Tab-separated table of C-alpha atoms and ligand atoms in Angstrom:
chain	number	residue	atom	x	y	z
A	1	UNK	CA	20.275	-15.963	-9.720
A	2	UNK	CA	20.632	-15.203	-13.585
A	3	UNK	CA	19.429	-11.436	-13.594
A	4	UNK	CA	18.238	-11.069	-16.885
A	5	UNK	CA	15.695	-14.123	-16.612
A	6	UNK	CA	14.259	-12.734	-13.422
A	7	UNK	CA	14.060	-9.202	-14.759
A	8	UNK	CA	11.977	-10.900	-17.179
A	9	UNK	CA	10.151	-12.968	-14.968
A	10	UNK	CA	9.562	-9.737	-13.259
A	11	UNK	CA	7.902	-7.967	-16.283
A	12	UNK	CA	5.533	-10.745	-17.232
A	13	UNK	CA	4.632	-11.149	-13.542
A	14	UNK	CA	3.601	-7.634	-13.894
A	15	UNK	CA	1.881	-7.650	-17.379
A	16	UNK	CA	0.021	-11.328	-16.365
A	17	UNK	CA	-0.475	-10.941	-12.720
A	18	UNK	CA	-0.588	-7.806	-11.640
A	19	UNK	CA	-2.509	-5.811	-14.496
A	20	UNK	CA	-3.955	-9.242	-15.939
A	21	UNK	CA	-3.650	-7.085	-19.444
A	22	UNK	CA	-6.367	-8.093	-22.315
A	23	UNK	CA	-6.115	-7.605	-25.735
A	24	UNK	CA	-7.472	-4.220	-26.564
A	25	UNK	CA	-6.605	-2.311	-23.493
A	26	UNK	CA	-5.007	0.796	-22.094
A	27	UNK	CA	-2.661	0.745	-20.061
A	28	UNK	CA	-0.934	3.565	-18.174
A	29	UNK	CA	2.637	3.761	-16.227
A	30	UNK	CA	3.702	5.826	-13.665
A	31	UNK	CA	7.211	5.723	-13.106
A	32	UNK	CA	10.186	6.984	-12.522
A	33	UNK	CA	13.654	7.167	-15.126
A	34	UNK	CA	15.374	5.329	-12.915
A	35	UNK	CA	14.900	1.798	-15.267
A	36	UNK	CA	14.251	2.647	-18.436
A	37	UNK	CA	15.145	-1.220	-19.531
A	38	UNK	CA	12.516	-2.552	-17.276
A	39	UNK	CA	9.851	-0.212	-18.376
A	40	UNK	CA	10.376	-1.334	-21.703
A	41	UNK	CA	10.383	-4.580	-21.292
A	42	UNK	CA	7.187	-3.913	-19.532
A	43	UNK	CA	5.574	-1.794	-22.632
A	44	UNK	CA	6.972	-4.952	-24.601
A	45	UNK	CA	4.784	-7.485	-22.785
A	46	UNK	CA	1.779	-5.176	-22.114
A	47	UNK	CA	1.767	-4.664	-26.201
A	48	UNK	CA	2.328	-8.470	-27.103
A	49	UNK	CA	-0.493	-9.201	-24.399
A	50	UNK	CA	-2.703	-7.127	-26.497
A	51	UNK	CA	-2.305	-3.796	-25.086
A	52	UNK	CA	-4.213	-1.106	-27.276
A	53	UNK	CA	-2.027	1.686	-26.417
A	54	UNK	CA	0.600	1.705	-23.510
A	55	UNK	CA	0.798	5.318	-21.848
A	56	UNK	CA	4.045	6.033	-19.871
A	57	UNK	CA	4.671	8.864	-17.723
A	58	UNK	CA	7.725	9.286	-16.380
A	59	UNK	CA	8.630	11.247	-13.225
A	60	UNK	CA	12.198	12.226	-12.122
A	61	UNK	CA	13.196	12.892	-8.479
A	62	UNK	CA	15.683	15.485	-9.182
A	63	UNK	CA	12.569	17.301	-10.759
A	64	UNK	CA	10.183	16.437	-7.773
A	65	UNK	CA	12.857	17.583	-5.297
A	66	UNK	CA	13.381	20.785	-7.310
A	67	UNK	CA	9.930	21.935	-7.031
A	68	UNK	CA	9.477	21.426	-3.369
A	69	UNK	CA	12.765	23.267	-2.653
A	70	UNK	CA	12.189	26.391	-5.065
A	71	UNK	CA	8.138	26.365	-6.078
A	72	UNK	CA	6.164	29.080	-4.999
A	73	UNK	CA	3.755	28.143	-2.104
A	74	UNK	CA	0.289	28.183	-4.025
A	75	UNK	CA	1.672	25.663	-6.544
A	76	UNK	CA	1.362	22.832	-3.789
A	77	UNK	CA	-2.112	23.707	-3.472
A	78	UNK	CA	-3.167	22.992	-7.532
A	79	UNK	CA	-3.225	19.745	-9.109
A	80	UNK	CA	-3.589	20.063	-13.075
A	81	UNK	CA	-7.020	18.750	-14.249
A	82	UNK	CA	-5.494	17.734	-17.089
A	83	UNK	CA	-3.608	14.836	-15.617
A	84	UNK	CA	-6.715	13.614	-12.919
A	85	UNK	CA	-8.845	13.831	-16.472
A	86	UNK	CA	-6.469	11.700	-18.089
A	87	UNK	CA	-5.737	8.879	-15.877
A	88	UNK	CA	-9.894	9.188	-14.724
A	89	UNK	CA	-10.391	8.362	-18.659
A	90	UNK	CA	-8.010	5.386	-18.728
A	91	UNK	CA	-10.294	4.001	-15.763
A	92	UNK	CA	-13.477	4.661	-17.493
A	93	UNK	CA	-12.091	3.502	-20.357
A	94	UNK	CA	-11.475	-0.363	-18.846
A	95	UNK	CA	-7.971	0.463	-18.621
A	96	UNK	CA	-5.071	-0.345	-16.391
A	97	UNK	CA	-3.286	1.804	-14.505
A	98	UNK	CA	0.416	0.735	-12.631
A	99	UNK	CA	2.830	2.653	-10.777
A	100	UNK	CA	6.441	1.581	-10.411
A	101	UNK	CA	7.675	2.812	-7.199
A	102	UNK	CA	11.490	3.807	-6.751
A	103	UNK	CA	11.698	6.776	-4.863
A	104	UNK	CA	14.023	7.992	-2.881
A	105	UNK	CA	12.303	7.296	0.706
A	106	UNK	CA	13.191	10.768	2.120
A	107	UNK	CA	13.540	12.794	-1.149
A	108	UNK	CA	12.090	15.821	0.577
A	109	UNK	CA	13.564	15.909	3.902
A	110	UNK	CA	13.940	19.341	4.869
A	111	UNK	CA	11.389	20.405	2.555
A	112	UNK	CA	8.289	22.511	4.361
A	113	UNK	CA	5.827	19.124	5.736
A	114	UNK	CA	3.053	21.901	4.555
A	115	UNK	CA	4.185	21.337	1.211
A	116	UNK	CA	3.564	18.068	0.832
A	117	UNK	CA	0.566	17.716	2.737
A	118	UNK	CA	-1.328	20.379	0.986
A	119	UNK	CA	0.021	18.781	-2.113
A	120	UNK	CA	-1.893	15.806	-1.054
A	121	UNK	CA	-4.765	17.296	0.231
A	122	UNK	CA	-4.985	18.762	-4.044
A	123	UNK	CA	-4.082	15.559	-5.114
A	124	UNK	CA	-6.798	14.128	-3.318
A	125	UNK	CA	-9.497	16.475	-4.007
A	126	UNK	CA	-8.634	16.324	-7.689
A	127	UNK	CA	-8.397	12.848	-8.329
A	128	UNK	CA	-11.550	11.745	-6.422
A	129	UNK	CA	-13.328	10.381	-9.115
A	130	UNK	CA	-10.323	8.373	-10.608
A	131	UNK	CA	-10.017	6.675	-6.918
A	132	UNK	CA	-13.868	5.653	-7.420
A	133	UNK	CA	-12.539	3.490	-9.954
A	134	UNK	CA	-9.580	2.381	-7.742
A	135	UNK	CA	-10.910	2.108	-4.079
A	136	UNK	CA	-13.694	0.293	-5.297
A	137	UNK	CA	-11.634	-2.471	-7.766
A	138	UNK	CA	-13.444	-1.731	-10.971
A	139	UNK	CA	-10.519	-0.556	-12.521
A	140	UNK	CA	-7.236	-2.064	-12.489
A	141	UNK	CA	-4.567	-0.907	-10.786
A	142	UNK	CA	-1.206	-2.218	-9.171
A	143	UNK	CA	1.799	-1.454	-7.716
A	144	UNK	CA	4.976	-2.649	-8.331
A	145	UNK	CA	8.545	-1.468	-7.782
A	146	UNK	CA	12.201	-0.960	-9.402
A	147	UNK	CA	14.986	0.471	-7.351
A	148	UNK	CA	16.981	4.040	-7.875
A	149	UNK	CA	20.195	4.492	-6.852
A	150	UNK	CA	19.094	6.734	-4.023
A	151	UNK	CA	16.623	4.179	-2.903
A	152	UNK	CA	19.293	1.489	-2.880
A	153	UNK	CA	21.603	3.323	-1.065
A	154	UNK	CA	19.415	3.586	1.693
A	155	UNK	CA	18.407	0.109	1.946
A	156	UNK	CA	22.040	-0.743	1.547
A	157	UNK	CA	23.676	1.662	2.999
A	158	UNK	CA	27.174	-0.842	2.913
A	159	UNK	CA	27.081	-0.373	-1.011
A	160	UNK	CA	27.295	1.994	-3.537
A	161	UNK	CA	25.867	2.798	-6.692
A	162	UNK	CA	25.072	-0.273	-9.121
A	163	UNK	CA	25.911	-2.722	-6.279
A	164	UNK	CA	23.208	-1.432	-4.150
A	165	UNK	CA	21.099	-1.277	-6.917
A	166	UNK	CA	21.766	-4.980	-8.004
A	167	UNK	CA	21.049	-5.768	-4.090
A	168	UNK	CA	17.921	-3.862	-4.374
A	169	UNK	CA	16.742	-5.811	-7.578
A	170	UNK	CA	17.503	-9.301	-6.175
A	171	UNK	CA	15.590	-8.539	-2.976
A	172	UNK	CA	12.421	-7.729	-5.114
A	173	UNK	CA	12.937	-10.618	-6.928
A	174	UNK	CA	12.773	-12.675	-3.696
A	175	UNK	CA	9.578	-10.969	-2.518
A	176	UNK	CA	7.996	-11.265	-5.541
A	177	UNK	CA	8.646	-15.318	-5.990
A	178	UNK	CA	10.556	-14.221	-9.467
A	179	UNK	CA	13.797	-16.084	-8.191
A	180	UNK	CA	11.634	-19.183	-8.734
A	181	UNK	CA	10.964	-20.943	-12.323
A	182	UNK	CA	7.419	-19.917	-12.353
A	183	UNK	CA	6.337	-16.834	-10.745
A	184	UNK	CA	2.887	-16.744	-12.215
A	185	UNK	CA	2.013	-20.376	-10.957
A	186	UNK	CA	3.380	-19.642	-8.016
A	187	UNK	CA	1.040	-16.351	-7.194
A	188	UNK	CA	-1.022	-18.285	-8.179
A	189	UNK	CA	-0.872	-20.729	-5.471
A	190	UNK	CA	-0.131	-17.702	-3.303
A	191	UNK	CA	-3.362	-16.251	-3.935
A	192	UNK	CA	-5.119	-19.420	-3.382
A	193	UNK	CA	-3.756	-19.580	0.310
A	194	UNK	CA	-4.139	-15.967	1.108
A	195	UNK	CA	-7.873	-16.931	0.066
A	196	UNK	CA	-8.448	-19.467	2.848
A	197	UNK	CA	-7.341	-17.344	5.128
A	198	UNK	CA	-9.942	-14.329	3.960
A	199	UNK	CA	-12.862	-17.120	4.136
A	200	UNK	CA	-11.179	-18.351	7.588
A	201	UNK	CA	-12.025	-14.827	9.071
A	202	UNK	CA	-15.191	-14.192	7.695
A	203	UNK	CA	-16.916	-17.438	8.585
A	204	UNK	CA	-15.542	-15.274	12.029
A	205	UNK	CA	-16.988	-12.941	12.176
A	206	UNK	CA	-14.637	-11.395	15.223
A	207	UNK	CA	-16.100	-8.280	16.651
A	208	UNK	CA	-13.113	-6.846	17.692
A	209	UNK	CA	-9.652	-7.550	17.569
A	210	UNK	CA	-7.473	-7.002	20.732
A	211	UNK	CA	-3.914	-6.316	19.891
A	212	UNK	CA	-1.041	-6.671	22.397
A	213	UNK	CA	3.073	-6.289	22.266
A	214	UNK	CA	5.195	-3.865	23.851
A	215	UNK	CA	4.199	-0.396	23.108
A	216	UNK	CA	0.919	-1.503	21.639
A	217	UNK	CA	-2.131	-2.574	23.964
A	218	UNK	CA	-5.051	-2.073	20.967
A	219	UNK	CA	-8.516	-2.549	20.656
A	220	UNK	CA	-10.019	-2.492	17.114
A	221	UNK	CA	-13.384	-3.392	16.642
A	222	UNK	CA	-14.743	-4.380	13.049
A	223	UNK	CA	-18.212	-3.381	11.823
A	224	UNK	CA	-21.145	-5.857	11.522
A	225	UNK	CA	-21.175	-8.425	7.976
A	226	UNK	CA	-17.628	-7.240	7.542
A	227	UNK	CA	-15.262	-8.857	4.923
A	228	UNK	CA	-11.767	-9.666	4.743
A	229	UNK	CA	-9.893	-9.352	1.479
A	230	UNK	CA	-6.621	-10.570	0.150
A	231	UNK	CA	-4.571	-11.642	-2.945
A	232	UNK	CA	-6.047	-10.791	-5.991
A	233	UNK	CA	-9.699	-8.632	-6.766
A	234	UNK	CA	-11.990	-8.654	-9.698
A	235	UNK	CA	-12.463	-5.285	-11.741
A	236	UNK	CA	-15.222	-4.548	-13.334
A	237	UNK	CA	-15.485	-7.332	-16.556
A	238	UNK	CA	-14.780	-9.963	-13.565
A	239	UNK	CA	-10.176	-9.409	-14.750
A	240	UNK	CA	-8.665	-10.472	-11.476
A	241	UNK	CA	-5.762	-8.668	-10.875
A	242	UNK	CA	-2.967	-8.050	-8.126
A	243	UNK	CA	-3.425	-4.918	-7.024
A	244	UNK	CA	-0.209	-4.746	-5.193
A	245	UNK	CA	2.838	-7.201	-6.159
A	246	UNK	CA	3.784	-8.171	-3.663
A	247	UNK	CA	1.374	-8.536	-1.000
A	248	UNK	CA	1.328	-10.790	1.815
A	249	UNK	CA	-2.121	-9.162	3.889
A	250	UNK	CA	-5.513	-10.152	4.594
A	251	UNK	CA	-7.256	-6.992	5.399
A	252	UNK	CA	-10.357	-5.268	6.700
A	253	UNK	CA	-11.682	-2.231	7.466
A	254	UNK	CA	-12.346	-1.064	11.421
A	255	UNK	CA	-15.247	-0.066	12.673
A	256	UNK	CA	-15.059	3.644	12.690
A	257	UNK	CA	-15.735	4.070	16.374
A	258	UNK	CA	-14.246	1.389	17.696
A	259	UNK	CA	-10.343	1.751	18.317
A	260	UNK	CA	-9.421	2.297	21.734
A	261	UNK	CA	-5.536	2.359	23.269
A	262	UNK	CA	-2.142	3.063	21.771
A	263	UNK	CA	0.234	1.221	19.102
A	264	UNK	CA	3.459	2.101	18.391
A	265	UNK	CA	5.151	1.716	14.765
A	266	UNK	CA	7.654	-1.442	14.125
A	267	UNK	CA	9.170	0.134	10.936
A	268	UNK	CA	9.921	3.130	9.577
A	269	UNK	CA	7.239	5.345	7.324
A	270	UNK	CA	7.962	6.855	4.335
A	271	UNK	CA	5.261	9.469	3.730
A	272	UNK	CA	5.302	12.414	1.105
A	273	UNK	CA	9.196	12.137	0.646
A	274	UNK	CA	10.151	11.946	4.580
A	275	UNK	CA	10.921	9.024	6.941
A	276	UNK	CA	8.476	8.929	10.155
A	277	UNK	CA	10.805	6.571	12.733
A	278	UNK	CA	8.985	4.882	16.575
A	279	UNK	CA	5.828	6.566	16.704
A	280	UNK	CA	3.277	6.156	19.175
A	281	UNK	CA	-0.342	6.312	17.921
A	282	UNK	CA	-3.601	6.971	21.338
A	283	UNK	CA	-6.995	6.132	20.203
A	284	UNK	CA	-10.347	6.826	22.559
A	285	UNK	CA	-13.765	6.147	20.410
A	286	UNK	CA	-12.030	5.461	17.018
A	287	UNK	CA	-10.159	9.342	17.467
A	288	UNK	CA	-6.583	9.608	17.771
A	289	UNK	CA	-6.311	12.145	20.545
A	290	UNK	CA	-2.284	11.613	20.884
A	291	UNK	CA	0.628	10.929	19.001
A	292	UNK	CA	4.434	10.966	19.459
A	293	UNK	CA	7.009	10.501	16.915
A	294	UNK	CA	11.508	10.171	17.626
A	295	UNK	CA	11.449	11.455	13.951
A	296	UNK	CA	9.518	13.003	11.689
A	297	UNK	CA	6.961	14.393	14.100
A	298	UNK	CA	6.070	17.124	11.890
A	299	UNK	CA	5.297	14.852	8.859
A	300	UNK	CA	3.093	12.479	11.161
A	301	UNK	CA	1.051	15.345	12.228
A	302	UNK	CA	0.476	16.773	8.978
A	303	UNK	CA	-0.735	13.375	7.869
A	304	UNK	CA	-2.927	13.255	11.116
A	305	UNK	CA	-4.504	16.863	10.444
A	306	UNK	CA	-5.027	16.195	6.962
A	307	UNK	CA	-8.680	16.223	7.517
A	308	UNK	CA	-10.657	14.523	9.641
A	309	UNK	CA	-11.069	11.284	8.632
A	310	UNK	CA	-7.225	11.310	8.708
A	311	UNK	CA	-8.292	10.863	12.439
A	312	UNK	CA	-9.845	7.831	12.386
A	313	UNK	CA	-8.427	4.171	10.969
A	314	UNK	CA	-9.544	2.592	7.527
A	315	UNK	CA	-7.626	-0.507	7.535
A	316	UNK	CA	-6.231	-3.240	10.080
A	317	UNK	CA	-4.048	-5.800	7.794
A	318	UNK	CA	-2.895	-9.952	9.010
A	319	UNK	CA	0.569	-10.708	8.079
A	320	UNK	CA	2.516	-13.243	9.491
A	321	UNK	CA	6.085	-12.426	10.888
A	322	UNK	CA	7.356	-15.551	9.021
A	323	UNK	CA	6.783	-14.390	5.665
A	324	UNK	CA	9.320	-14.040	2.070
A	325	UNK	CA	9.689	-10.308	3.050
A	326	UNK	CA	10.042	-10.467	7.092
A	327	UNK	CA	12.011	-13.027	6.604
A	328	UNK	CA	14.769	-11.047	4.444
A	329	UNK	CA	15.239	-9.250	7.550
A	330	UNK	CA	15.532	-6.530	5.681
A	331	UNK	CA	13.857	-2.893	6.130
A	332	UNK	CA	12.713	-1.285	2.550
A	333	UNK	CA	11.844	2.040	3.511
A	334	UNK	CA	8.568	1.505	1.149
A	335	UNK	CA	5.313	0.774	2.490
A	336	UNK	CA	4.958	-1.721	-0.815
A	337	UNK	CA	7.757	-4.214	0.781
A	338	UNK	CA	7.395	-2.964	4.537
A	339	UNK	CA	3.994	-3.662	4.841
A	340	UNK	CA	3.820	-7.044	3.702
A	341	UNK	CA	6.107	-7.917	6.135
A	342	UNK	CA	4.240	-6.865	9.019
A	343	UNK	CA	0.740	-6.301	10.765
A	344	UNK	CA	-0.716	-3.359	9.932
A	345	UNK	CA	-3.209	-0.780	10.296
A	346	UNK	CA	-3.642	2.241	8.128
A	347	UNK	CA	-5.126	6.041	8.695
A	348	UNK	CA	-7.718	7.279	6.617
A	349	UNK	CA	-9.925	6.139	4.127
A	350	UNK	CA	-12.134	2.708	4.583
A	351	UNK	CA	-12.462	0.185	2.122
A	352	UNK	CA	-16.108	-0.069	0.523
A	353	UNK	CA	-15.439	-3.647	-0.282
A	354	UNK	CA	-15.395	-4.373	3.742
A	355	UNK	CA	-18.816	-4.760	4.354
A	356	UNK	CA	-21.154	-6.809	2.684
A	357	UNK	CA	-23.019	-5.002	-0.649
A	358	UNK	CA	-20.131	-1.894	0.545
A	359	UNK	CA	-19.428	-1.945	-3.495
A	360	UNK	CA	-23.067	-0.015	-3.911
A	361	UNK	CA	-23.142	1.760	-1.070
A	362	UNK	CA	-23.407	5.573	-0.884
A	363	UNK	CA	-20.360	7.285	1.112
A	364	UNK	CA	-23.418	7.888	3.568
A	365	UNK	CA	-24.294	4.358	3.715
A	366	UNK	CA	-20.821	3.213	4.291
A	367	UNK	CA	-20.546	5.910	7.090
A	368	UNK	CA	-23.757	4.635	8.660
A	369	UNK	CA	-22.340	1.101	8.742
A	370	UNK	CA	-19.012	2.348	10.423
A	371	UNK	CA	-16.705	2.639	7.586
A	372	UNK	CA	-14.350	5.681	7.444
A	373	UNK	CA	-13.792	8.577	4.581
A	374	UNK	CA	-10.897	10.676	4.252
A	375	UNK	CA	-8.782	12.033	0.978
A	376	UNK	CA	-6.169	9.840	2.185
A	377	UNK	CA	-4.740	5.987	3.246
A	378	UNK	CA	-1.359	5.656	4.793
A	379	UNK	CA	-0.456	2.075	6.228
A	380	UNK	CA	1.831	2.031	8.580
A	381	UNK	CA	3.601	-1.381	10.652
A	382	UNK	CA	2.848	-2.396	13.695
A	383	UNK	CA	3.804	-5.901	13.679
A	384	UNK	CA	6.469	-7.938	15.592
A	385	UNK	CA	7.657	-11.372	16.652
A	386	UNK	CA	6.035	-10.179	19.853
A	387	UNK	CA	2.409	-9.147	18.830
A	388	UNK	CA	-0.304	-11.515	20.248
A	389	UNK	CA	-3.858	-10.879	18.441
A	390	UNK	CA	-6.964	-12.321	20.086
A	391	UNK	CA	-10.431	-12.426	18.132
A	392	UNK	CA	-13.403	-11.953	20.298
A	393	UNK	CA	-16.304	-13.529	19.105
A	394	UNK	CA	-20.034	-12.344	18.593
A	395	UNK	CA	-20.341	-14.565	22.798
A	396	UNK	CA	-17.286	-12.209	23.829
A	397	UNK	CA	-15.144	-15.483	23.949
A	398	UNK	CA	-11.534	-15.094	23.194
A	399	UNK	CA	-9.818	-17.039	20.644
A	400	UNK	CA	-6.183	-16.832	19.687
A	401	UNK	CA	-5.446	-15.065	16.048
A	402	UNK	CA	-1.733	-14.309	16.098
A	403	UNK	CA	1.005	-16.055	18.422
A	404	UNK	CA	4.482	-14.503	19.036
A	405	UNK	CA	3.851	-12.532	15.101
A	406	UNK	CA	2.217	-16.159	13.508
A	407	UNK	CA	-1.185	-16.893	12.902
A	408	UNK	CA	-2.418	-18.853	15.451
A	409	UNK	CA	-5.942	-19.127	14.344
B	501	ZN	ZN1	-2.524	-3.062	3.715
């Protein structure tokens, strides 16, 4: 693998894929100072693309850790207008907005769990009407990743420093097809496919999905003239863009109501800095009414209690077990990598898009038709070479979805 060509593969994947950037628009990072070279490189496309201006913020973990540990309580319950105005304007603007993930998965274990989550819970509040933009599609947005040190470390733990680091870069450059000549044809041929699959399900129409594998007997139902996504979206001027690179799902939204039984986790969870490890997940009527965690109890129910939508599931994601990322056999520690390479469901927040005309639809509306609201989404994997997945259909015959962790449909 020559690094330097798939680092730049890796940029103009993100620039041409994943942000789809036009001449004339904004663009804003999010990142860390962990790769400074990439981020450039980045800026460098983004510009030649056509970028207007390229905004980039950088964060620092050190910093982030810093806070948590010596921060006075009530600062974890502000979040500074000033920065939800500014990426809300990007977004109203037609701009793009991209985050480069590389934190360290359990930066702030041993920090107070009430830290974070009322941290989120501000976050949330604060940037509501940026995630309009967001949730909905008609901004861009994407995710990406570059690893830290501490990162790499973790998902190497046999190497040190620039090694694991180098490891860490070549695995993303796996999952994200950049070890190949052509990354962008190939997404795009990887979008195509993720597309048959989307129109596979909804010509469907299951009305519930029954879930089974050991530790997980799960019934999800799915609202009425409810629709699958995957692969790329549209924004707004009818861009398409990759909203997370990569991504292996189809997804949907549950019916609100409609979960009943337990699931227990696959993989690991990083949430808000700490690692949640085999947890075990009750639902009765949509509600989760019990949970169990080996580790990181505390940060799972802090997620759970965030409000009360945080009780209830807004996502149930298709990914095969045989897929780029599963197939590494290895664990990333970030929901990004970890959850395309595994079925999933998430807590919290619905997606509008998963019900017909959802796009237009008042938060009421969406509630009436059985979609979820809460200030957050956390995915979290549930998938295994052991999951079976039936779809019942509208008759309450069974038909097989998923096969020993493959589709089987
Ligand atoms: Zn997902």
């Amino acid at each position: 693998m020559n690094f330097d060509q798939c680092l730049d593969r890796y940029a103009e994947l993100t620039v041409k894929v994943a942000l789809n950037v036009q001449p004339g628009e904004t663009v804003w990072i999010n990142t860390s100072l962990s790769q400074p070279e990439f981020v450039r490189l980045v800026v460098k496309k983004a510009y030649e693309a056509g970028a207007k201006t390229v905004h980039v913020e950088w964060t620092d973990d050190e910093v982030t850790r810093l806070r948590y540990k010596l921060a006075p309580q009530e600062s974890f319950g502000e979040y500074p207008q000033w920065r939800a105005d500014a990426v809300t304007e990007v977004a109203a603007g037609g701009g793009a907005y991209l985050l480069i993930e590389s934190r360290d998965p359990d930066l702030l274990a041993g920090t107070d769990p009430a830290r974070g989550a009322s941290f989120q819970r501000a976050a949330g509040a604060a940037l509501a009407k940026w995630r309009e933009y967001t949730y909905t599609d008609r901004a861009t947005w994407s995710i990406i990743a570059a690893p830290s040190v501490a990162w790499a470390e973790k998902v190497f733990p046999e190497l040190k420093g620039d090694e694991a680091v180098r490891a860490l870069w070549e695995a993303i450059f796996r999952a994200t097809r950049c070890d190949q000549p052509d990354p962008v044809g190939a997404w795009k041929t990887h979008n195509e496919t993720l597309q048959k699959r989307v129109d596979q399900l909804n010509a469907k129409q299951f009305k519930k999905l029954h879930y089974s594998a050991p530790g997980t007997k799960l019934t999800v139902a799915l609202p009425e003239k409810h629709v699958w996504s995957g692969g790329n979206s549209a924004n707004a001027k009818g861009n398409a863009f990759n909203a997370n690179v990569p991504t292996e799902e189809v997804f949907v939204s549950p019916h609100r109501e409609g979960t009943e039984g337990y699931v227990s986790s696959t993989k690991p969870l990083s949430y808000s800095g700490n690692l949640i490890e085999n947890f075990t997940i009750t639902f009765e009527k949509g509600r989760i009414v019990d949970f169990k965690a080996e580790k990181g109890y505390d940060t799972l129910k802090e997620l759970i209690e965030m409000d009360e939508g945080s009780h209830y599931l807004g996502e149930a994601a298709l990914v095969p077990h045989d897929s780029p990322i599963s197939n590494s056999n290895l664990i990333f520690l970030n929901t990004l990598f970890d959850e395309n390479a595994s079925n999933h469901l998430a807590i919290g927040r619905a997606f509008s898009s998963a019900i017909e005309g959802g796009e237009n639809m008042s938060q009421e509306e969406l509630a009436q038709h059985g979609l979820n609201n809460s200030l957050t989404h956390v995915d979290f994997m549930i998938g295994s070479a052991e999951m079976d997945i039936d779809g019942e259909l509208a008759d309450g015959t069974l038909e097989p979805v998923f096969r020993a962790g493959n589709w089987a449909l």
